[in-house]
Coordinates of C-alpha atoms in Angstrom, one line a residue:
X1 CA 0.0 0.0 0.0
X2 CA 2.8 2.3 0.9
X3 CA 4.6 1.6 -2.4
X4 CA 1.4 2.3 -4.4
X5 CA 0.9 5.6 -2.6
X6 CA 4.5 6.6 -3.3
X7 CA 4.2 5.8 -7.1
X8 CA 1.0 7.7 -7.3
X9 CA 2.4 10.8 -5.7
X10 CA 5.5 10.6 -7.8
X11 CA 3.5 10.4 -11.0
X12 CA 1.4 13.3 -10.0
X13 CA 4.5 15.4 -9.3
X14 CA 6.0 14.5 -12.7
X15 CA 2.7 15.4 -14.4
X16 CA 2.5 18.7 -12.7
X17 CA 6.1 19.5 -13.6
X18 CA 5.5 18.6 -17.2
X19 CA 2.4 20.7 -17.3
X20 CA 4.3 23.6 -15.9
X21 CA 7.0 23.2 -18.4
X22 CA 4.5 23.0 -21.2
X23 CA 2.8 26.1 -20.1
X24 CA 6.2 27.9 -20.5
X25 CA 6.5 26.8 -24.2
X26 CA 5.5 29.5 -26.8
X27 CA 2.1 28.9 -28.5
X28 CA 2.5 28.4 -32.3
X29 CA 1.3 31.7 -34.0
X30 CA -1.2 31.8 -36.8
X31 CA 0.5 32.1 -40.2
X32 CA 0.7 35.6 -41.5
X33 CA -0.2 36.3 -45.1
X34 CA 2.6 38.6 -46.1
X35 CA 1.5 38.9 -49.8
X36 CA -2.3 39.3 -50.2
X37 CA -3.9 38.8 -53.6
X38 CA -5.8 41.8 -54.9
X39 CA -8.7 40.7 -57.1
X40 CA -10.2 44.1 -57.8
X41 CA -8.2 44.8 -61.1
X42 CA -7.6 41.4 -62.6
X43 CA -5.0 38.7 -62.4
X44 CA -1.5 39.5 -61.2
X45 CA -2.3 42.2 -58.6
X46 CA -1.2 42.1 -55.0
X47 CA -1.7 44.4 -52.0
X48 CA 1.4 46.3 -51.0
X49 CA 1.9 45.2 -47.4
X50 CA 0.4 47.7 -44.9
X51 CA -1.5 49.6 -47.6
X52 CA -4.7 49.5 -49.6
X53 CA -2.8 49.9 -52.9
X54 CA -2.5 47.1 -55.3
X55 CA 0.5 46.5 -57.5
X56 CA 1.3 44.4 -60.5
X57 CA 4.8 43.8 -61.9
X58 CA 5.3 42.8 -65.5
X59 CA 7.6 42.9 -68.5
X60 CA 9.3 40.9 -71.2
X61 CA 12.6 39.8 -72.5
X62 CA 13.0 40.1 -76.3
X63 CA 15.7 39.3 -78.8
X64 CA 15.4 40.4 -82.4
X65 CA 17.4 39.9 -85.6
X66 CA 16.8 42.1 -88.7
X67 CA 18.2 40.9 -92.0
X68 CA 18.9 43.4 -94.7
X69 CA 18.9 46.5 -92.5
X70 CA 21.1 48.6 -90.2
X71 CA 18.3 49.0 -87.8
X72 CA 15.5 46.9 -86.2
X73 CA 12.8 49.5 -86.6
X74 CA 12.8 50.1 -90.3
X75 CA 14.3 49.0 -93.6
X76 CA 17.3 50.0 -95.7
X77 CA 16.0 53.3 -97.0
X78 CA 18.7 55.8 -95.9
X79 CA 22.3 56.1 -94.6
X80 CA 24.8 53.3 -94.9
X81 CA 21.8 50.8 -95.1
X82 CA 20.4 52.5 -98.2
X83 CA 23.9 52.7 -99.8
X84 CA 23.9 48.9 -100.2
X85 CA 27.6 48.4 -100.3
X86 CA 30.4 47.0 -98.1
X87 CA 29.4 49.4 -95.3
X88 CA 25.9 48.1 -95.1
X89 CA 24.9 45.6 -92.5
X90 CA 23.6 42.2 -93.7
X91 CA 22.0 41.9 -90.2
X92 CA 21.4 43.9 -87.1
X93 CA 20.7 42.2 -83.7
X94 CA 19.0 43.6 -80.6
X95 CA 18.3 42.4 -77.1
X96 CA 15.9 44.1 -74.7
X97 CA 14.6 43.7 -71.2
X98 CA 11.4 45.5 -70.1
X99 CA 9.9 46.2 -66.7
X100 CA 6.5 47.6 -66.0
X101 CA 5.0 48.7 -62.6
X102 CA 1.2 49.2 -62.4
X103 CA -0.4 50.5 -59.1
X104 CA -4.0 51.1 -58.3
X105 CA -5.8 52.5 -55.3
X106 CA -9.6 52.7 -54.8
X107 CA -10.7 56.2 -53.4
X108 CA -13.9 58.0 -53.0
X109 CA -13.1 59.8 -56.3
X110 CA -12.5 56.6 -58.2
X111 CA -9.3 54.6 -58.8
X112 CA -6.0 56.3 -58.7
X113 CA -3.6 54.6 -61.1
X114 CA 0.1 55.0 -61.8
X115 CA 2.0 53.2 -64.6
X116 CA 5.7 53.0 -65.4
X117 CA 7.5 51.0 -68.0
X118 CA 11.2 51.2 -68.9
X119 CA 13.5 49.1 -71.1
X120 CA 17.2 48.5 -71.4
X121 CA 18.2 47.8 -75.0
X122 CA 21.4 46.7 -76.7
X123 CA 21.5 47.0 -80.5
X124 CA 24.2 46.2 -83.0
X125 CA 25.9 49.2 -84.4
X126 CA 27.5 49.7 -87.7
X127 CA 30.4 51.3 -89.6
X128 CA 30.3 54.5 -91.6
X129 CA 33.0 56.0 -93.7
X130 CA 35.4 58.4 -91.9
X131 CA 37.9 59.0 -94.7
X132 CA 38.8 62.6 -95.5
X133 CA 39.7 61.9 -99.1
X134 CA 39.2 59.4 -101.9
X135 CA 42.4 57.7 -100.9
X136 CA 41.7 57.4 -97.2
X137 CA 39.4 54.5 -96.5
X138 CA 38.9 54.8 -92.7
X139 CA 35.6 53.9 -91.0
X140 CA 34.1 54.6 -87.6
X141 CA 31.7 52.6 -85.4
X142 CA 28.3 54.2 -84.9
X143 CA 25.5 53.3 -82.5
X144 CA 22.6 55.0 -80.8
X145 CA 24.8 55.9 -77.8
X146 CA 28.5 56.0 -77.3
X147 CA 28.6 53.3 -74.6
X148 CA 26.4 50.9 -76.5
X149 CA 29.2 48.4 -77.0
X150 CA 28.9 47.4 -73.3
X151 CA 26.0 49.3 -71.6
X152 CA 23.2 49.5 -74.0
X153 CA 20.6 52.3 -73.7
X154 CA 17.9 53.0 -71.2
X155 CA 14.4 54.1 -72.3
X156 CA 11.3 55.2 -70.5
X157 CA 8.2 54.2 -72.4
X158 CA 5.4 55.1 -70.0
X159 CA 5.3 57.2 -66.9
X160 CA 1.8 58.5 -66.1
X161 CA -1.0 58.6 -63.6
X162 CA -4.7 58.5 -64.1
X163 CA -7.4 60.0 -61.8
X164 CA -11.0 61.0 -62.2
X165 CA -10.8 60.7 -66.0
X166 CA -7.5 62.5 -66.3
X167 CA -4.3 61.0 -67.8
X168 CA -1.1 63.1 -67.0
X169 CA 2.4 62.1 -68.1
X170 CA 4.0 60.0 -70.8
X171 CA 1.4 57.8 -72.4
X172 CA 0.0 56.7 -75.8
X173 CA -1.1 59.6 -78.0
X174 CA -4.9 59.9 -78.1
X175 CA -4.7 60.4 -81.8
X176 CA -3.4 56.9 -82.5
X177 CA -5.6 53.8 -82.9
X178 CA -5.1 51.2 -80.2
X179 CA -2.9 49.2 -82.5
X180 CA -0.9 52.3 -83.5
X181 CA 1.4 51.5 -86.4
X182 CA 1.0 47.7 -85.9
X183 CA -2.4 46.7 -87.4
X184 CA -1.0 43.1 -87.7
X185 CA 2.8 43.5 -88.0
X186 CA 6.0 43.4 -86.0
X187 CA 7.8 45.5 -88.6
X188 CA 8.0 49.1 -87.3
X189 CA 8.3 51.3 -90.4
X190 CA 4.6 51.3 -91.5
X191 CA 3.0 54.6 -92.7
X192 CA -0.7 55.4 -92.7
X193 CA -1.5 56.3 -89.1
X194 CA -0.4 57.6 -85.8
X195 CA 2.6 55.9 -84.2
X196 CA 3.2 53.9 -81.0
X197 CA 5.8 56.0 -79.2
X198 CA 4.2 57.6 -76.1
X199 CA 4.3 61.3 -75.5
X200 CA 3.9 63.7 -72.6
X201 CA 0.3 64.8 -72.3
X202 CA -2.5 66.2 -70.3
X203 CA -5.7 64.4 -71.2
X204 CA -9.3 64.2 -70.1
X205 CA -11.4 61.2 -71.1
X206 CA -15.2 61.1 -70.8
X207 CA -16.8 57.7 -70.6
X208 CA -20.4 57.7 -71.8
X209 CA -21.0 54.0 -71.2
X210 CA -21.6 51.1 -73.6
X211 CA -18.0 51.4 -74.9
X212 CA -18.4 55.0 -76.1
X213 CA -15.7 57.5 -74.9
X214 CA -14.2 60.8 -76.0
X215 CA -10.8 62.2 -75.1
X216 CA -9.4 65.7 -75.3
X217 CA -5.6 66.1 -75.0
X218 CA -2.7 68.6 -75.0
X219 CA 0.4 66.7 -75.9
X220 CA 4.1 67.4 -76.4
X221 CA 5.0 67.8 -80.1
X222 CA 8.8 67.6 -79.6
X223 CA 10.3 65.5 -81.0
X224 CA 8.0 62.6 -81.9
X225 CA 5.4 64.6 -83.7
X226 CA 7.7 67.0 -85.7
X227 CA 9.4 66.0 -88.9
X228 CA 11.3 68.8 -90.6
X229 CA 10.8 72.6 -91.1
X230 CA 13.2 73.3 -94.0
X231 CA 14.8 76.6 -95.0
X232 CA 15.5 75.7 -98.6
X233 CA 17.9 78.7 -98.8
X234 CA 20.2 76.7 -96.5
X235 CA 20.3 73.6 -98.7
X236 CA 23.6 72.1 -99.6
X237 CA 24.7 69.5 -102.1
X238 CA 25.6 67.1 -99.2
X239 CA 22.2 67.5 -97.7
X240 CA 20.3 67.2 -101.0
X241 CA 22.1 64.0 -101.7
X242 CA 20.5 62.5 -98.6
X243 CA 17.0 63.8 -99.3
X244 CA 17.2 66.8 -97.0
X245 CA 15.8 69.8 -98.9
X246 CA 17.2 72.5 -96.7
X247 CA 18.5 73.5 -93.3
X248 CA 16.3 72.2 -90.6
X249 CA 15.1 75.4 -88.9
X250 CA 12.8 74.3 -86.0
X251 CA 12.2 76.9 -83.3
X252 CA 11.5 76.3 -79.6
X253 CA 8.2 74.8 -78.4
X254 CA 5.4 77.3 -78.2
X255 CA 2.2 75.3 -78.0
X256 CA 1.3 71.6 -77.5
X257 CA -0.5 69.6 -80.1
X258 CA -4.2 69.6 -79.4
X259 CA -6.0 66.3 -80.0
X260 CA -9.7 65.2 -79.9
X261 CA -10.7 61.6 -80.2
X262 CA -14.1 59.7 -80.2
X263 CA -14.0 55.9 -79.8
X264 CA -16.7 53.2 -79.9
X265 CA -15.3 50.0 -78.5
X266 CA -17.8 47.1 -78.5
X267 CA -17.9 43.3 -78.9
X268 CA -18.0 43.5 -82.7
X269 CA -14.9 45.7 -82.9
X270 CA -13.9 49.3 -82.7
X271 CA -14.3 52.6 -84.5
X272 CA -12.3 55.7 -83.8
X273 CA -12.1 59.2 -85.2
X274 CA -9.4 61.6 -84.2
X275 CA -8.1 65.0 -85.1
X276 CA -5.0 67.0 -84.1
X277 CA -3.7 70.5 -84.6
X278 CA 0.1 71.1 -84.8
X279 CA 1.9 74.4 -84.6
X280 CA 4.9 74.9 -87.0
X281 CA 7.2 77.4 -85.3
X282 CA 10.3 78.1 -87.3
X283 CA 13.5 79.7 -86.0
X284 CA 15.3 82.5 -87.9
X285 CA 16.2 83.1 -91.5
X286 CA 19.9 83.6 -90.6
X287 CA 22.4 83.0 -87.8
X288 CA 21.0 85.6 -85.5
X289 CA 17.7 87.0 -84.4
X290 CA 18.1 90.2 -86.5
X291 CA 17.7 88.2 -89.7
X292 CA 14.0 87.8 -89.2
X293 CA 11.8 84.7 -89.3
X294 CA 8.7 83.4 -91.0
X295 CA 5.4 83.5 -89.2
X296 CA 4.0 80.5 -87.4
X297 CA 1.5 78.3 -89.2
X298 CA -0.9 75.7 -87.7
X299 CA -1.2 72.3 -89.4
X300 CA -3.7 69.6 -88.7
X301 CA -4.3 65.8 -89.1
X302 CA -7.4 63.7 -89.2
X303 CA -7.7 59.9 -88.9
X304 CA -10.4 57.2 -89.1
X305 CA -9.7 53.8 -87.7
X306 CA -11.7 50.5 -87.7
X307 CA -11.2 47.1 -86.1
X308 CA -13.5 44.1 -86.9
X309 CA -13.3 41.2 -84.5
X310 CA -14.3 37.5 -84.7
X311 CA -14.8 37.5 -88.4
X312 CA -16.1 34.3 -90.1
X313 CA -12.6 33.0 -91.0
X314 CA -11.9 31.8 -87.4
X315 CA -12.2 32.5 -83.7
X316 CA -10.1 35.5 -82.7
X317 CA -9.4 36.6 -86.3
X318 CA -9.2 40.4 -86.7
X319 CA -9.0 43.1 -89.3
X320 CA -7.5 46.5 -88.4
X321 CA -7.3 49.5 -90.7
X322 CA -6.9 53.2 -90.6
X323 CA -6.7 56.2 -93.0
X324 CA -5.1 59.5 -92.4
X325 CA -4.8 63.0 -94.0
X326 CA -2.4 65.7 -92.8
X327 CA -1.4 69.2 -93.7
X328 CA 1.6 70.6 -91.9
X329 CA 1.6 67.6 -89.5
X330 CA 3.3 64.9 -91.4
X331 CA 4.4 62.7 -88.4
X332 CA 0.7 61.7 -87.9
X333 CA 1.1 59.7 -91.1
X334 CA 4.8 59.0 -91.5
X335 CA 5.1 58.0 -87.8
X336 CA 8.3 58.6 -85.7
X337 CA 9.9 55.2 -86.3
X338 CA 10.2 56.0 -90.0
X339 CA 12.9 58.0 -91.7
X340 CA 12.2 61.6 -92.7
X341 CA 14.8 61.6 -95.5
X342 CA 15.4 58.8 -98.0
X343 CA 18.4 57.9 -100.2
X344 CA 18.2 54.4 -101.6
X345 CA 20.7 53.2 -104.1
X346 CA 20.5 50.5 -106.8
X347 CA 21.7 49.5 -110.3
X348 CA 21.2 51.4 -113.5
X349 CA 21.3 50.8 -117.2
X350 CA 21.5 54.4 -118.1
X351 CA 24.6 55.3 -120.1
X352 CA 26.9 57.7 -118.1
X353 CA 25.3 57.1 -114.8
X354 CA 27.3 55.4 -112.0
X355 CA 24.3 54.0 -110.2
X356 CA 20.6 54.8 -109.6
X357 CA 19.2 56.5 -106.5
X358 CA 15.8 57.3 -105.1
X359 CA 15.7 60.6 -103.2
X360 CA 12.9 61.9 -101.1
X361 CA 12.3 64.1 -98.1
X362 CA 9.5 64.5 -95.6
X363 CA 8.7 67.9 -94.0
X364 CA 6.0 69.7 -92.1
X365 CA 6.7 72.9 -94.0
X366 CA 9.3 74.6 -96.2
X367 CA 10.3 78.2 -96.9
X368 CA 13.1 80.3 -98.3
X369 CA 14.7 83.3 -96.6
X370 CA 12.2 86.2 -96.6
X371 CA 9.1 84.1 -97.3
X372 CA 6.4 82.4 -95.2
X373 CA 6.0 78.7 -94.6
X374 CA 4.4 76.4 -97.1
X375 CA 2.7 73.5 -95.4
X376 CA 3.3 69.9 -96.7
X377 CA 0.3 67.6 -97.3
X378 CA 0.4 63.9 -96.8
X379 CA -2.2 61.1 -96.8
X380 CA -2.2 57.4 -96.4
X381 CA -3.7 54.2 -95.1
X382 CA -2.7 51.0 -93.4
X383 CA -4.3 47.7 -92.6
X384 CA -3.7 44.2 -91.5
X385 CA -5.6 40.8 -91.2
X386 CA -4.7 38.2 -88.6
X387 CA -5.8 34.6 -88.8
X388 CA -5.4 32.1 -86.0
X389 CA -4.6 28.6 -87.4
X390 CA -4.8 27.1 -83.9
X391 CA -4.1 28.2 -80.3
X392 CA -0.3 28.1 -81.1
X393 CA 0.0 29.5 -84.6
X394 CA -1.2 32.6 -86.3
X395 CA -0.3 34.5 -89.5
X396 CA -0.9 38.1 -90.7
X397 CA -0.8 40.0 -93.9
X398 CA -0.4 43.7 -93.7
X399 CA 0.4 46.8 -95.7
X400 CA 0.7 50.6 -95.5
X401 CA 1.0 53.4 -98.0
X402 CA 1.8 57.1 -97.6
X403 CA 2.0 59.9 -100.1
X404 CA 3.8 63.3 -99.7
X405 CA 2.7 66.3 -101.8
X406 CA 4.3 69.7 -101.9
X407 CA 2.3 72.7 -103.2
X408 CA 3.4 74.7 -106.3
X409 CA 5.3 77.3 -104.3
X410 CA 7.1 74.7 -102.2
X411 CA 8.1 72.8 -105.4
X412 CA 9.5 75.9 -106.9
X413 CA 11.7 76.4 -103.8
X414 CA 12.9 72.8 -103.8
X415 CA 13.4 72.4 -107.5
X416 CA 15.3 75.6 -107.7
X417 CA 17.8 74.1 -105.3
X418 CA 17.9 70.7 -106.9
X419 CA 18.4 72.0 -110.4
X420 CA 21.1 74.5 -109.4
X421 CA 23.0 72.4 -106.9
X422 CA 22.7 68.8 -108.2
X423 CA 22.5 69.7 -111.9
X424 CA 19.2 67.9 -112.5
X425 CA 19.4 66.8 -116.1
X426 CA 15.7 67.3 -116.9
X427 CA 15.6 70.8 -115.4
X428 CA 12.7 72.4 -113.6
X429 CA 10.2 70.7 -116.0
X430 CA 11.4 67.2 -114.8
X431 CA 11.6 68.1 -111.1
X432 CA 9.0 66.9 -108.7
X433 CA 9.9 66.2 -105.0
X434 CA 6.6 64.4 -104.3
X435 CA 6.8 60.7 -103.5
X436 CA 4.9 57.7 -102.3
X437 CA 6.2 55.1 -99.8
X438 CA 4.6 51.7 -99.6
X439 CA 5.0 48.5 -97.4
X440 CA 3.5 45.0 -97.7
X441 CA 4.4 42.2 -95.4
X442 CA 3.7 38.7 -94.1
X443 CA 4.2 37.6 -90.5
X444 CA 3.9 34.2 -88.8
X445 CA 4.0 33.7 -85.0
X446 CA 4.4 30.5 -83.0
X447 CA 3.5 30.4 -79.3
X448 CA 4.5 26.9 -78.1
X449 CA 3.7 27.8 -74.5
X450 CA 1.9 30.6 -72.9
X451 CA 3.7 34.0 -73.1
X452 CA 6.5 32.7 -75.3
X453 CA 6.3 33.7 -78.9
X454 CA 8.6 33.3 -81.9
X455 CA 8.0 35.6 -84.9
X456 CA 9.1 35.9 -88.5
X457 CA 8.1 39.1 -90.3
X458 CA 9.0 39.6 -94.0
X459 CA 8.4 43.2 -95.3
X460 CA 8.8 44.6 -98.8
X461 CA 9.3 48.4 -99.1
X462 CA 8.8 50.5 -102.2
X463 CA 9.9 54.1 -102.7
X464 CA 8.1 55.7 -105.6
X465 CA 9.8 59.0 -106.4
X466 CA 8.3 61.5 -108.9
X467 CA 11.3 62.9 -110.8
X468 CA 11.1 62.5 -114.5
X469 CA 12.1 59.1 -115.8
X470 CA 15.7 59.0 -117.1
X471 CA 16.7 62.1 -115.1
X472 CA 20.1 62.3 -113.5
X473 CA 21.7 64.3 -110.7
X474 CA 25.3 64.9 -110.0
X475 CA 26.0 64.0 -106.4
X476 CA 29.1 65.0 -104.4
X477 CA 31.5 62.6 -102.8
X478 CA 29.8 61.1 -99.7
X479 CA 32.6 59.5 -97.7
X480 CA 30.2 58.5 -94.9
X481 CA 28.5 56.0 -97.2
X482 CA 31.4 55.5 -99.6
X483 CA 29.6 56.9 -102.6
X484 CA 31.7 58.7 -105.2
X485 CA 31.0 62.1 -106.7
X486 CA 29.3 61.1 -110.0
X487 CA 26.1 61.2 -112.0
X488 CA 23.2 59.0 -110.7
X489 CA 20.0 58.1 -112.3
X490 CA 16.9 59.1 -110.3
X491 CA 14.8 55.9 -110.1
X492 CA 12.2 54.1 -107.9
X493 CA 13.8 51.8 -105.4
X494 CA 12.8 48.9 -103.2
X495 CA 14.1 46.8 -100.3
X496 CA 13.3 43.6 -98.5
X497 CA 13.7 43.1 -94.7
X498 CA 13.2 40.0 -92.6
X499 CA 12.7 40.4 -88.9
X500 CA 13.1 37.4 -86.6
X501 CA 12.1 37.7 -83.0
X502 CA 11.7 35.7 -79.8
X503 CA 9.8 37.2 -76.8
X504 CA 8.9 36.0 -73.3
X505 CA 6.3 38.0 -71.4
X506 CA 5.9 37.7 -67.7

């Protein structure tokens, strides 16, 4: 009995001791959800810890290879690419990493949104002639920035915030259609509508419901939306040989471009009408302010755009198209990724001519010393059709065409310089600086897994210059593109470019 009592008391003491020790152990805390999903604005948003602001990170990594061009954005229509000789690149490579940050906060006034997107890009450069004479064959490496060999270049695409219908900062121009200059293509140099490159702006958008909205915007015109303002009195043989019809004489900014846009975006597709006004503000006739200047002139642009979705050829198939007319606002047609001067070389069968060349120049206005500005007219269209073969493959056909027309006075200025400086063989009667620029292309995309796409885009470009057939000009030595001083036949030109691309979105 005594032994039983002793065991019982000992067990009780041990139990009490264990209970006391257990009471001293920390209680396991409930798991804390450090990153909370935000479902208010779609997939990919999370709450920033300790706030009611949602954030989404995104971006892509892209590698591109352009065959037959010295740049990824356009074709061989100027510079060493247009020269088509030993200085021209057979290929140009580019690698790019993109990062986007999207934040949104619900307030009593509506959602406050900020959006930022930046890229770091490395692009192959090229070599241009640096010789000082016909016997010195030196070259020099050129790229978009001096440190591109190692560092690449940093670009800011978007940096804006939206609140109560207002968009303030660097964002897509309200003039452009949602697809901008890409109705179905990856090739950048397509005329016929507003371009992709974002601009600084102050915009108000009114939403009327049922997919109908209107936007009113004041946007920066420098430098995306200005082409050239040429003082033809300052033209030189070297400049004319590149398609530059005068000294570029753009003054400081005075007024933003004013844009109005009406959009209907519904299940069947989209319709958009947009107009823009553009001030042409030239600098001085001469080297100082006492030389005088031409008066300012306002230009304008108008565009109609249409998208048709879910057409009978297949689920997700689309047709996008737009048409544009400009007067004194040429970049709303020949968008900022296109050249503004053209010099494309080719062969010739004309006796006495060294080669052929297609010369053309784009401007907002031209003038001569002592005169007023003459506005340049352009018009054009673009379109594309995309067909989805299956969830992994699609193909597109696309095209764009733009026309540049100078009025009679402007032609007199330009032709006076071309005839006198380049010895145009057909004289004033055969001189016409008007031109057309056309692009047709075919692109196929393969998406083996979600957000990974491989693209092949073949584009054919045509420069249709309007100088009289059989005319020649005498061009000076152009050492930068290794072209000798000689007679060249003025002739239409064309080029073929293949863009290969791989892109992973995240």
